[in-house]
Every structure is written in structure tokens, then in C-alpha cells.
């Protein structure tokens, strides 16, 4: 294990040296040594039903995003790539965190993606960003990764309207800014040593993913109205399913993808065997000449035509509506928690 760490450090050190640009800030160190980037036992654990996990949304307003063009509005499922172009594919990982829980960080996935140089997109809950500030900073400043918005507390946006809906969309943008701020102050370098981490980490998130993959026209309109691109998927790994074995998940993904696909996984501890499945999926897709890119890169690929819909769904229209009942049951449970432990008892500002 010690030898592996040393080898990994040497690889990263020399890769960083080789990648350093002439205009890279001199004399500054990388923000995190390899041992600080590596996953730790217990990171993946989810702690549920704990009153201390209550967090008020950050105050203030986030920086506004540019308005979307009419052709960018809707739920993006995948892209169509011109015949003969590179076989691009985007792996995405949701970091969901509900009220009164601290979700996990499945660092084994991230370790693997870094070791294999696999580009990927993470959709983080705003509260998750605040409960996982170091991994969040590491992800947002990593040259392989980008981070998108996965709502404040993973509410089903079909059940919300008005201020509640706006809060789920806006609060994560502010949380991202807050978590990114210390990178400005630290003036340390991103993992590859080629730029400051604060320059690598975009100032705002520009992508959004709906919890449960569920939306209605009002929620979709609100997300797009905030300048966020709504990113769905065309292939789901099914990794939160308890019975999904790594080989079955890998088979499902390998049979489901095509060039331009967006694939859904979970990186918050709710994917049971995600890292193991990736160890099978990634080499097999590479053997078929697939290249892994971030969602933003997929959308901007030459000639990419977005498959964009007026409705959100998993594999067929209407199939995510079934989460309405589940979300209502969760809401009832959260309301009981709030009545007992929430801000009106503790006096916290909301
Ligand atoms: Zn989620």
C-alpha cells in the first residue's frame, strides 16, 4: 500500500512537472498532496436522521448566469454526433444529499477516474457541497472534472413552486461560490500544477440535474430561467438498486450506450458497487474507441446536435412521475424533523 502511494505520488509529481506551463505561477505548491486527494475508509458512509445535519441555505444572491438561447431550453438527454466523429461519452455522478442527512463521498470512484484519466461530471447538492467542502474543492478545481447543481436538498421539484422552487435552484449556486472562495485566498495550484486551483474552478456552476430525474414545465422553466442547462441522461447504471451487481450494471451500461450518451451514476454512497462496475466499464468502452468527456465538452463537441425534450424522464416519458409519492412521504418525514429539531426551535435564521 505504501509502495502504491509512493508510486502514485511520483506519477502525479512528474506528470505535474511535465504539464507545467511556462506561465504557471512559480514557487506555489499544489493544494493537496496525493495522500490528501486519496479516498479514506468511511468517506462513503451516509449518516441519516441526524438533527445536526440541518443547514440554512447560504445568505445572499449568487452571480447571475447569462440567459439561455431558446434552443438550449428543455431537458438534454444526450447528443447526436456527426458520422465519423470521435466516439465521445459523458459519465455523470450525482452527489445527492437530503434534509437531515450527511450523504457520503464515494472517493474510490474519484481515485479510479483520476488514475485512469477519465473525464467526468459531478452533480452536487448545495448542502452536500457545504458538508464536503474539501472533496468539493478538489473536484471543482480538478482538470478532469466539472461540478453541476443538483438542488439544495434534493427535493422533487415537481412538488414545489415559488420561493421553495427558487431556493432549491439558487441556494446551491451560492453554496458553490462559498466553497470556492477559500481557493482564491490559498493561491495554490490545481492537481496538475499547471494553474491556480481558483482559475481551474469556474466561478459558477452552469449545469443542473433534477433530483429523481423528475420535472414539470414550471420547474424546467425556472431552471432554464436561471441560466442553467438541464442535464438528464439516456443511460442509467441503476447503481442505487440494492440488487444490482457490478457485472450486471456494467453489462447494462455497455449495451445501452452509443456515441454522445450521457450515463447516470451516483457518487454519494448510494451507488452500491459503482466503483467496481467502472473498473469493467471504462476499459471495455476504451477498447471500443470511446473517449470520456465532461458534459460541457460533449455539448460543445463539433457538430453535436442536442437531444433536448420538453419533459424529463428516465427511459420513457412519464416514468419519473412515480417518484411523486416517494417524495411526498419524504417531505412528511422532513416536516416532522423540522417540527422537532428545525430552525424555529434552535433559533437559526432561515
Ligand atoms: Zn440525486
mmCIF file of C-alpha atoms and ligand atoms in Angstrom:
data_model
loop_
_atom_site.group_PDB
_atom_site.id
_atom_site.type_symbol
_atom_site.label_atom_id
_atom_site.label_comp_id
_atom_site.label_asym_id
_atom_site.label_seq_id
_atom_site.Cartn_x
_atom_site.Cartn_y
_atom_site.Cartn_z
ATOM 1 C CA UNK A 1 0.000 0.000 0.000
ATOM 2 C CA UNK A 2 2.867 2.337 0.965
ATOM 3 C CA UNK A 3 4.665 1.488 -2.269
ATOM 4 C CA UNK A 4 1.457 2.156 -4.271
ATOM 5 C CA UNK A 5 1.058 5.559 -2.614
ATOM 6 C CA UNK A 6 4.703 6.407 -3.327
ATOM 7 C CA UNK A 7 4.384 5.338 -6.965
ATOM 8 C CA UNK A 8 1.127 7.296 -7.333
ATOM 9 C CA UNK A 9 2.815 10.343 -5.837
ATOM 10 C CA UNK A 10 5.797 10.033 -8.203
ATOM 11 C CA UNK A 11 3.481 9.690 -11.221
ATOM 12 C CA UNK A 12 1.463 12.742 -10.197
ATOM 13 C CA UNK A 13 4.618 14.710 -9.332
ATOM 14 C CA UNK A 14 6.321 14.103 -12.642
ATOM 15 C CA UNK A 15 3.086 14.443 -14.624
ATOM 16 C CA UNK A 16 2.616 17.788 -12.898
ATOM 17 C CA UNK A 17 6.171 18.816 -13.737
ATOM 18 C CA UNK A 18 5.747 17.822 -17.373
ATOM 19 C CA UNK A 19 2.384 19.556 -17.651
ATOM 20 C CA UNK A 20 3.537 22.802 -16.030
ATOM 21 C CA UNK A 21 3.096 25.709 -18.406
ATOM 22 C CA UNK A 22 5.725 28.424 -18.757
ATOM 23 C CA UNK A 23 3.274 30.943 -17.297
ATOM 24 C CA UNK A 24 2.241 28.725 -14.352
ATOM 25 C CA UNK A 25 2.702 30.581 -11.049
ATOM 26 C CA UNK A 26 6.173 29.713 -9.793
ATOM 27 C CA UNK A 27 7.006 28.740 -6.260
ATOM 28 C CA UNK A 28 3.453 27.699 -5.407
ATOM 29 C CA UNK A 29 2.553 24.211 -4.265
ATOM 30 C CA UNK A 30 -0.364 22.055 -5.298
ATOM 31 C CA UNK A 31 -3.325 22.494 -2.938
ATOM 32 C CA UNK A 32 -3.454 18.841 -1.953
ATOM 33 C CA UNK A 33 -0.768 16.164 -1.901
ATOM 34 C CA UNK A 34 -1.800 12.788 -3.397
ATOM 35 C CA UNK A 35 -2.418 11.358 0.070
ATOM 36 C CA UNK A 36 -4.854 14.208 0.755
ATOM 37 C CA UNK A 37 -6.684 13.569 -2.516
ATOM 38 C CA UNK A 38 -6.995 9.821 -1.968
ATOM 39 C CA UNK A 39 -10.184 8.383 -0.512
ATOM 40 C CA UNK A 40 -10.392 7.315 3.113
ATOM 41 C CA UNK A 41 -12.352 4.483 4.720
ATOM 42 C CA UNK A 42 -15.720 5.720 5.910
ATOM 43 C CA UNK A 43 -15.998 8.562 3.370
ATOM 44 C CA UNK A 44 -18.769 6.665 1.612
ATOM 45 C CA UNK A 45 -20.947 6.242 4.715
ATOM 46 C CA UNK A 46 -24.298 8.032 4.774
ATOM 47 C CA UNK A 47 -25.452 9.376 8.151
ATOM 48 C CA UNK A 48 -29.260 9.622 8.221
ATOM 49 C CA UNK A 49 -31.815 11.192 10.533
ATOM 50 C CA UNK A 50 -29.450 13.460 12.406
ATOM 51 C CA UNK A 51 -30.757 16.834 13.568
ATOM 52 C CA UNK A 52 -27.283 18.413 13.341
ATOM 53 C CA UNK A 53 -27.396 17.918 9.568
ATOM 54 C CA UNK A 54 -29.847 20.797 9.324
ATOM 55 C CA UNK A 55 -28.255 23.683 7.437
ATOM 56 C CA UNK A 56 -29.743 27.006 6.438
ATOM 57 C CA UNK A 57 -29.166 27.964 2.802
ATOM 58 C CA UNK A 58 -26.318 30.461 2.446
ATOM 59 C CA UNK A 59 -27.441 34.072 2.509
ATOM 60 C CA UNK A 60 -27.080 36.466 -0.399
ATOM 61 C CA UNK A 61 -27.578 36.044 -4.114
ATOM 62 C CA UNK A 62 -25.260 34.222 -6.476
ATOM 63 C CA UNK A 63 -23.734 35.782 -9.569
ATOM 64 C CA UNK A 64 -26.320 35.695 -12.389
ATOM 65 C CA UNK A 65 -25.646 33.457 -15.375
ATOM 66 C CA UNK A 66 -26.084 34.552 -18.997
ATOM 67 C CA UNK A 67 -29.583 33.897 -20.372
ATOM 68 C CA UNK A 68 -30.026 30.693 -22.360
ATOM 69 C CA UNK A 69 -30.930 30.799 -26.028
ATOM 70 C CA UNK A 70 -34.360 29.336 -26.973
ATOM 71 C CA UNK A 71 -32.712 26.202 -28.444
ATOM 72 C CA UNK A 72 -30.994 25.476 -25.124
ATOM 73 C CA UNK A 73 -34.221 25.275 -23.113
ATOM 74 C CA UNK A 74 -35.504 21.825 -22.180
ATOM 75 C CA UNK A 75 -34.095 18.577 -20.758
ATOM 76 C CA UNK A 76 -30.927 17.431 -22.534
ATOM 77 C CA UNK A 77 -30.724 13.640 -22.733
ATOM 78 C CA UNK A 78 -27.685 13.071 -24.987
ATOM 79 C CA UNK A 79 -26.162 14.483 -28.140
ATOM 80 C CA UNK A 80 -26.125 13.206 -31.704
ATOM 81 C CA UNK A 81 -22.605 13.333 -33.143
ATOM 82 C CA UNK A 82 -21.791 13.593 -36.851
ATOM 83 C CA UNK A 83 -20.992 10.320 -38.610
ATOM 84 C CA UNK A 84 -17.299 9.520 -38.417
ATOM 85 C CA UNK A 85 -16.572 11.838 -35.498
ATOM 86 C CA UNK A 86 -14.868 10.836 -32.236
ATOM 87 C CA UNK A 87 -16.915 8.481 -30.036
ATOM 88 C CA UNK A 88 -17.494 10.781 -27.078
ATOM 89 C CA UNK A 89 -19.372 9.781 -23.939
ATOM 90 C CA UNK A 90 -20.065 11.601 -20.657
ATOM 91 C CA UNK A 91 -20.088 9.796 -17.303
ATOM 92 C CA UNK A 92 -22.020 11.688 -14.622
ATOM 93 C CA UNK A 93 -22.170 11.166 -10.862
ATOM 94 C CA UNK A 94 -24.907 12.565 -8.628
ATOM 95 C CA UNK A 95 -23.949 13.689 -5.117
ATOM 96 C CA UNK A 96 -27.457 13.881 -3.640
ATOM 97 C CA UNK A 97 -27.999 14.975 -0.040
ATOM 98 C CA UNK A 98 -31.437 15.110 1.577
ATOM 99 C CA UNK A 99 -32.535 17.101 4.622
ATOM 100 C CA UNK A 100 -31.334 15.769 7.982
ATOM 101 C CA UNK A 101 -28.657 13.556 6.484
ATOM 102 C CA UNK A 102 -24.997 13.854 5.625
ATOM 103 C CA UNK A 103 -24.514 11.840 2.458
ATOM 104 C CA UNK A 104 -21.272 10.113 1.562
ATOM 105 C CA UNK A 105 -18.374 10.785 -0.784
ATOM 106 C CA UNK A 106 -17.509 7.681 -2.797
ATOM 107 C CA UNK A 107 -13.829 8.525 -3.111
ATOM 108 C CA UNK A 108 -12.978 5.127 -4.610
ATOM 109 C CA UNK A 109 -14.777 6.274 -7.773
ATOM 110 C CA UNK A 110 -12.779 9.506 -7.908
ATOM 111 C CA UNK A 111 -9.477 7.706 -7.195
ATOM 112 C CA UNK A 112 -10.214 5.400 -10.131
ATOM 113 C CA UNK A 113 -11.227 8.196 -12.516
ATOM 114 C CA UNK A 114 -8.038 10.128 -11.680
ATOM 115 C CA UNK A 115 -5.795 7.068 -12.015
ATOM 116 C CA UNK A 116 -7.335 6.242 -15.401
ATOM 117 C CA UNK A 117 -7.565 9.860 -16.607
ATOM 118 C CA UNK A 118 -11.329 9.603 -17.117
ATOM 119 C CA UNK A 119 -13.070 12.959 -17.508
ATOM 120 C CA UNK A 120 -16.414 13.212 -15.711
ATOM 121 C CA UNK A 121 -19.165 15.497 -14.400
ATOM 122 C CA UNK A 122 -20.432 15.570 -10.801
ATOM 123 C CA UNK A 123 -23.862 16.966 -9.877
ATOM 124 C CA UNK A 124 -23.648 18.112 -6.271
ATOM 125 C CA UNK A 125 -26.380 19.115 -3.854
ATOM 126 C CA UNK A 126 -25.799 22.545 -2.331
ATOM 127 C CA UNK A 127 -25.921 21.125 1.190
ATOM 128 C CA UNK A 128 -23.567 18.320 0.070
ATOM 129 C CA UNK A 129 -21.064 20.968 -1.064
ATOM 130 C CA UNK A 130 -21.125 22.511 2.419
ATOM 131 C CA UNK A 131 -20.814 19.180 4.255
ATOM 132 C CA UNK A 132 -17.982 18.024 1.932
ATOM 133 C CA UNK A 133 -16.013 21.213 1.328
ATOM 134 C CA UNK A 134 -12.591 19.663 0.762
ATOM 135 C CA UNK A 135 -13.664 16.983 -1.746
ATOM 136 C CA UNK A 136 -15.874 19.615 -3.394
ATOM 137 C CA UNK A 137 -12.901 21.978 -3.841
ATOM 138 C CA UNK A 138 -10.810 19.077 -5.119
ATOM 139 C CA UNK A 139 -13.473 18.157 -7.699
ATOM 140 C CA UNK A 140 -14.220 21.697 -8.897
ATOM 141 C CA UNK A 141 -10.525 22.506 -9.455
ATOM 142 C CA UNK A 142 -9.504 19.168 -10.997
ATOM 143 C CA UNK A 143 -8.677 19.406 -14.714
ATOM 144 C CA UNK A 144 -10.563 16.146 -15.321
ATOM 145 C CA UNK A 145 -13.834 17.185 -13.702
ATOM 146 C CA UNK A 146 -16.651 19.710 -13.612
ATOM 147 C CA UNK A 147 -19.337 20.218 -10.962
ATOM 148 C CA UNK A 148 -23.012 20.962 -11.641
ATOM 149 C CA UNK A 149 -26.022 21.874 -9.478
ATOM 150 C CA UNK A 150 -28.177 19.063 -8.001
ATOM 151 C CA UNK A 151 -30.514 21.319 -5.946
ATOM 152 C CA UNK A 152 -30.147 22.416 -2.344
ATOM 153 C CA UNK A 153 -31.714 19.438 -0.518
ATOM 154 C CA UNK A 154 -32.766 17.025 -3.247
ATOM 155 C CA UNK A 155 -36.431 17.955 -3.276
ATOM 156 C CA UNK A 156 -38.677 16.669 -6.061
ATOM 157 C CA UNK A 157 -39.132 19.915 -7.997
ATOM 158 C CA UNK A 158 -42.478 18.730 -9.404
ATOM 159 C CA UNK A 159 -43.919 19.297 -5.923
ATOM 160 C CA UNK A 160 -42.557 22.815 -5.400
ATOM 161 C CA UNK A 161 -43.406 26.287 -6.650
ATOM 162 C CA UNK A 162 -42.494 29.883 -5.917
ATOM 163 C CA UNK A 163 -39.864 30.582 -3.247
ATOM 164 C CA UNK A 164 -39.395 26.890 -2.401
ATOM 165 C CA UNK A 165 -38.617 26.070 -6.020
ATOM 166 C CA UNK A 166 -36.311 29.069 -6.402
ATOM 167 C CA UNK A 167 -34.425 28.130 -3.242
ATOM 168 C CA UNK A 168 -33.675 24.617 -4.494
ATOM 169 C CA UNK A 169 -32.187 26.098 -7.669
ATOM 170 C CA UNK A 170 -30.470 29.218 -6.289
ATOM 171 C CA UNK A 171 -29.022 28.096 -2.912
ATOM 172 C CA UNK A 172 -26.575 25.573 -4.446
ATOM 173 C CA UNK A 173 -25.174 28.299 -6.713
ATOM 174 C CA UNK A 174 -24.391 30.364 -3.609
ATOM 175 C CA UNK A 175 -23.034 27.291 -1.756
ATOM 176 C CA UNK A 176 -20.673 26.611 -4.673
ATOM 177 C CA UNK A 177 -19.397 30.201 -4.551
ATOM 178 C CA UNK A 178 -18.847 29.950 -0.785
ATOM 179 C CA UNK A 179 -16.937 26.682 -1.059
ATOM 180 C CA UNK A 180 -14.825 28.051 -3.936
ATOM 181 C CA UNK A 181 -13.869 31.270 -2.061
ATOM 182 C CA UNK A 182 -11.038 29.755 0.030
ATOM 183 C CA UNK A 183 -9.337 28.623 -3.182
ATOM 184 C CA UNK A 184 -8.926 32.306 -4.144
ATOM 185 C CA UNK A 185 -7.281 33.023 -0.800
ATOM 186 C CA UNK A 186 -4.996 29.987 -0.803
ATOM 187 C CA UNK A 187 -3.254 30.691 -4.123
ATOM 188 C CA UNK A 188 -2.250 27.059 -4.503
ATOM 189 C CA UNK A 189 -2.084 25.007 -7.687
ATOM 190 C CA UNK A 190 -4.548 22.553 -9.217
ATOM 191 C CA UNK A 191 -3.673 18.866 -9.210
ATOM 192 C CA UNK A 192 -1.673 19.014 -12.463
ATOM 193 C CA UNK A 193 0.366 22.003 -11.232
ATOM 194 C CA UNK A 194 -0.404 23.925 -14.423
ATOM 195 C CA UNK A 195 -2.646 26.650 -12.999
ATOM 196 C CA UNK A 196 -4.003 28.021 -9.772
ATOM 197 C CA UNK A 197 -6.878 25.934 -8.415
ATOM 198 C CA UNK A 198 -9.028 29.069 -8.270
ATOM 199 C CA UNK A 199 -8.525 29.561 -12.016
ATOM 200 C CA UNK A 200 -9.351 25.936 -12.755
ATOM 201 C CA UNK A 201 -12.615 26.097 -10.781
ATOM 202 C CA UNK A 202 -15.262 28.029 -12.763
ATOM 203 C CA UNK A 203 -16.834 30.901 -10.808
ATOM 204 C CA UNK A 204 -20.351 29.411 -11.155
ATOM 205 C CA UNK A 205 -21.993 26.111 -11.977
ATOM 206 C CA UNK A 206 -23.762 26.190 -15.335
ATOM 207 C CA UNK A 207 -25.311 22.700 -15.451
ATOM 208 C CA UNK A 208 -28.255 21.359 -13.458
ATOM 209 C CA UNK A 209 -29.682 17.918 -12.748
ATOM 210 C CA UNK A 210 -33.175 17.293 -11.402
ATOM 211 C CA UNK A 211 -33.458 15.031 -8.325
ATOM 212 C CA UNK A 212 -35.180 11.750 -9.297
ATOM 213 C CA UNK A 213 -34.805 12.978 -12.892
ATOM 214 C CA UNK A 214 -38.251 14.499 -12.345
ATOM 215 C CA UNK A 215 -39.526 17.842 -13.555
ATOM 216 C CA UNK A 216 -42.658 19.611 -14.761
ATOM 217 C CA UNK A 217 -42.880 22.570 -17.179
ATOM 218 C CA UNK A 218 -42.707 25.126 -14.313
ATOM 219 C CA UNK A 219 -39.584 23.584 -12.760
ATOM 220 C CA UNK A 220 -37.873 23.204 -16.135
ATOM 221 C CA UNK A 221 -38.716 26.811 -16.924
ATOM 222 C CA UNK A 222 -37.333 28.001 -13.566
ATOM 223 C CA UNK A 223 -34.060 26.090 -14.041
ATOM 224 C CA UNK A 224 -33.592 27.378 -17.583
ATOM 225 C CA UNK A 225 -34.700 30.851 -16.473
ATOM 226 C CA UNK A 226 -31.785 30.854 -14.006
ATOM 227 C CA UNK A 227 -29.432 30.275 -16.964
ATOM 228 C CA UNK A 228 -28.784 26.620 -16.110
ATOM 229 C CA UNK A 229 -28.744 23.821 -18.697
ATOM 230 C CA UNK A 230 -30.886 20.875 -17.513
ATOM 231 C CA UNK A 231 -28.903 17.670 -17.994
ATOM 232 C CA UNK A 232 -30.806 14.393 -17.965
ATOM 233 C CA UNK A 233 -29.320 11.106 -19.241
ATOM 234 C CA UNK A 234 -30.045 8.438 -21.831
ATOM 235 C CA UNK A 235 -28.432 5.546 -19.918
ATOM 236 C CA UNK A 236 -28.891 4.849 -16.207
ATOM 237 C CA UNK A 237 -26.477 2.498 -14.456
ATOM 238 C CA UNK A 238 -29.137 1.637 -11.862
ATOM 239 C CA UNK A 239 -26.422 1.805 -9.191
ATOM 240 C CA UNK A 240 -28.725 2.741 -6.247
ATOM 241 C CA UNK A 241 -30.568 -0.549 -6.691
ATOM 242 C CA UNK A 242 -29.541 -2.870 -3.845
ATOM 243 C CA UNK A 243 -29.588 -5.960 -6.004
ATOM 244 C CA UNK A 244 -27.519 -4.526 -8.859
ATOM 245 C CA UNK A 245 -24.268 -6.482 -9.080
ATOM 246 C CA UNK A 246 -21.227 -4.847 -10.687
ATOM 247 C CA UNK A 247 -21.216 -7.193 -13.691
ATOM 248 C CA UNK A 248 -24.931 -6.654 -14.363
ATOM 249 C CA UNK A 249 -24.533 -2.897 -14.101
ATOM 250 C CA UNK A 250 -21.549 -2.979 -16.432
ATOM 251 C CA UNK A 251 -23.490 -5.080 -18.967
ATOM 252 C CA UNK A 252 -26.437 -2.693 -18.850
ATOM 253 C CA UNK A 253 -24.250 0.345 -19.444
ATOM 254 C CA UNK A 254 -22.127 -1.326 -22.137
ATOM 255 C CA UNK A 255 -25.251 -2.397 -24.052
ATOM 256 C CA UNK A 256 -27.069 0.896 -23.547
ATOM 257 C CA UNK A 257 -24.507 3.469 -24.640
ATOM 258 C CA UNK A 258 -23.826 4.929 -28.032
ATOM 259 C CA UNK A 259 -21.604 7.840 -29.088
ATOM 260 C CA UNK A 260 -22.977 11.002 -27.488
ATOM 261 C CA UNK A 261 -24.507 9.197 -24.482
ATOM 262 C CA UNK A 262 -24.818 10.688 -21.000
ATOM 263 C CA UNK A 263 -24.642 8.000 -18.301
ATOM 264 C CA UNK A 264 -26.050 8.307 -14.763
ATOM 265 C CA UNK A 265 -24.202 7.025 -11.690
ATOM 266 C CA UNK A 266 -24.120 8.055 -8.017
ATOM 267 C CA UNK A 267 -21.013 9.217 -6.162
ATOM 268 C CA UNK A 268 -22.554 9.935 -2.742
ATOM 269 C CA UNK A 269 -22.519 6.429 -1.289
ATOM 270 C CA UNK A 270 -25.931 5.496 -2.764
ATOM 271 C CA UNK A 271 -24.280 3.609 -5.581
ATOM 272 C CA UNK A 272 -23.586 0.222 -4.060
ATOM 273 C CA UNK A 273 -20.994 -1.162 -6.487
ATOM 274 C CA UNK A 274 -20.306 1.814 -8.723
ATOM 275 C CA UNK A 275 -16.503 1.802 -8.431
ATOM 276 C CA UNK A 276 -16.333 -1.939 -9.175
ATOM 277 C CA UNK A 277 -18.619 -1.574 -12.190
ATOM 278 C CA UNK A 278 -16.497 1.300 -13.531
ATOM 279 C CA UNK A 279 -13.410 -0.911 -13.436
ATOM 280 C CA UNK A 280 -15.160 -3.102 -16.016
ATOM 281 C CA UNK A 281 -16.963 -0.369 -17.968
ATOM 282 C CA UNK A 282 -14.072 2.036 -18.592
ATOM 283 C CA UNK A 283 -11.542 -0.371 -20.180
ATOM 284 C CA UNK A 284 -14.257 -2.050 -22.278
ATOM 285 C CA UNK A 285 -15.516 1.265 -23.637
ATOM 286 C CA UNK A 286 -11.955 2.384 -24.355
ATOM 287 C CA UNK A 287 -11.402 -0.876 -26.240
ATOM 288 C CA UNK A 288 -14.363 0.206 -28.402
ATOM 289 C CA UNK A 289 -12.635 3.579 -29.039
ATOM 290 C CA UNK A 290 -14.902 5.600 -26.746
ATOM 291 C CA UNK A 291 -13.424 8.769 -25.213
ATOM 292 C CA UNK A 292 -14.662 10.176 -21.904
ATOM 293 C CA UNK A 293 -15.509 13.865 -21.747
ATOM 294 C CA UNK A 294 -17.279 16.221 -19.378
ATOM 295 C CA UNK A 295 -20.901 17.068 -20.222
ATOM 296 C CA UNK A 296 -19.927 20.617 -21.214
ATOM 297 C CA UNK A 297 -17.347 19.229 -23.638
ATOM 298 C CA UNK A 298 -19.919 16.812 -25.068
ATOM 299 C CA UNK A 299 -22.412 19.638 -25.646
ATOM 300 C CA UNK A 300 -19.733 21.746 -27.354
ATOM 301 C CA UNK A 301 -18.274 18.933 -29.499
ATOM 302 C CA UNK A 302 -18.031 19.847 -33.206
ATOM 303 C CA UNK A 303 -21.375 19.201 -34.923
ATOM 304 C CA UNK A 304 -23.081 17.962 -31.719
ATOM 305 C CA UNK A 305 -26.869 18.100 -32.027
ATOM 306 C CA UNK A 306 -28.548 18.132 -28.628
ATOM 307 C CA UNK A 307 -31.359 15.658 -27.952
ATOM 308 C CA UNK A 308 -33.451 18.085 -25.965
ATOM 309 C CA UNK A 309 -37.003 17.410 -24.740
ATOM 310 C CA UNK A 310 -39.812 19.421 -23.163
ATOM 311 C CA UNK A 311 -40.218 16.753 -20.446
ATOM 312 C CA UNK A 312 -37.903 14.879 -18.045
ATOM 313 C CA UNK A 313 -37.870 11.083 -17.902
ATOM 314 C CA UNK A 314 -35.652 8.092 -17.214
ATOM 315 C CA UNK A 315 -36.245 5.744 -20.135
ATOM 316 C CA UNK A 316 -39.746 6.764 -21.304
ATOM 317 C CA UNK A 317 -41.944 9.843 -20.785
ATOM 318 C CA UNK A 318 -43.884 9.727 -17.515
ATOM 319 C CA UNK A 319 -41.694 7.133 -15.790
ATOM 320 C CA UNK A 320 -40.243 9.580 -13.231
ATOM 321 C CA UNK A 321 -43.727 10.729 -12.130
ATOM 322 C CA UNK A 322 -43.807 7.677 -9.866
ATOM 323 C CA UNK A 323 -41.370 9.454 -7.541
ATOM 324 C CA UNK A 324 -44.051 11.980 -6.551
ATOM 325 C CA UNK A 325 -45.430 9.630 -3.869
ATOM 326 C CA UNK A 326 -41.979 8.778 -2.569
ATOM 327 C CA UNK A 327 -41.123 12.471 -2.375
ATOM 328 C CA UNK A 328 -44.372 13.244 -0.537
ATOM 329 C CA UNK A 329 -43.560 10.576 2.062
ATOM 330 C CA UNK A 330 -40.059 12.008 2.457
ATOM 331 C CA UNK A 331 -41.464 15.529 2.802
ATOM 332 C CA UNK A 332 -43.810 14.368 5.595
ATOM 333 C CA UNK A 333 -40.847 12.846 7.424
ATOM 334 C CA UNK A 334 -38.743 16.004 6.984
ATOM 335 C CA UNK A 335 -41.604 18.142 8.286
ATOM 336 C CA UNK A 336 -41.746 16.046 11.459
ATOM 337 C CA UNK A 337 -37.996 16.515 11.879
ATOM 338 C CA UNK A 338 -38.269 20.233 11.311
ATOM 339 C CA UNK A 339 -41.097 20.495 13.861
ATOM 340 C CA UNK A 340 -38.858 18.761 16.398
ATOM 341 C CA UNK A 341 -35.362 19.942 15.569
ATOM 342 C CA UNK A 342 -35.726 22.668 12.963
ATOM 343 C CA UNK A 343 -34.840 26.339 12.947
ATOM 344 C CA UNK A 344 -37.884 27.509 14.912
ATOM 345 C CA UNK A 345 -36.610 25.538 17.941
ATOM 346 C CA UNK A 346 -32.924 26.309 17.562
ATOM 347 C CA UNK A 347 -33.487 29.927 16.574
ATOM 348 C CA UNK A 348 -31.348 29.585 13.462
ATOM 349 C CA UNK A 349 -32.031 32.070 10.717
ATOM 350 C CA UNK A 350 -33.535 30.606 7.618
HETATM 351 ZN ZN1 LIG B 1 -29.927 12.782 -6.805
#
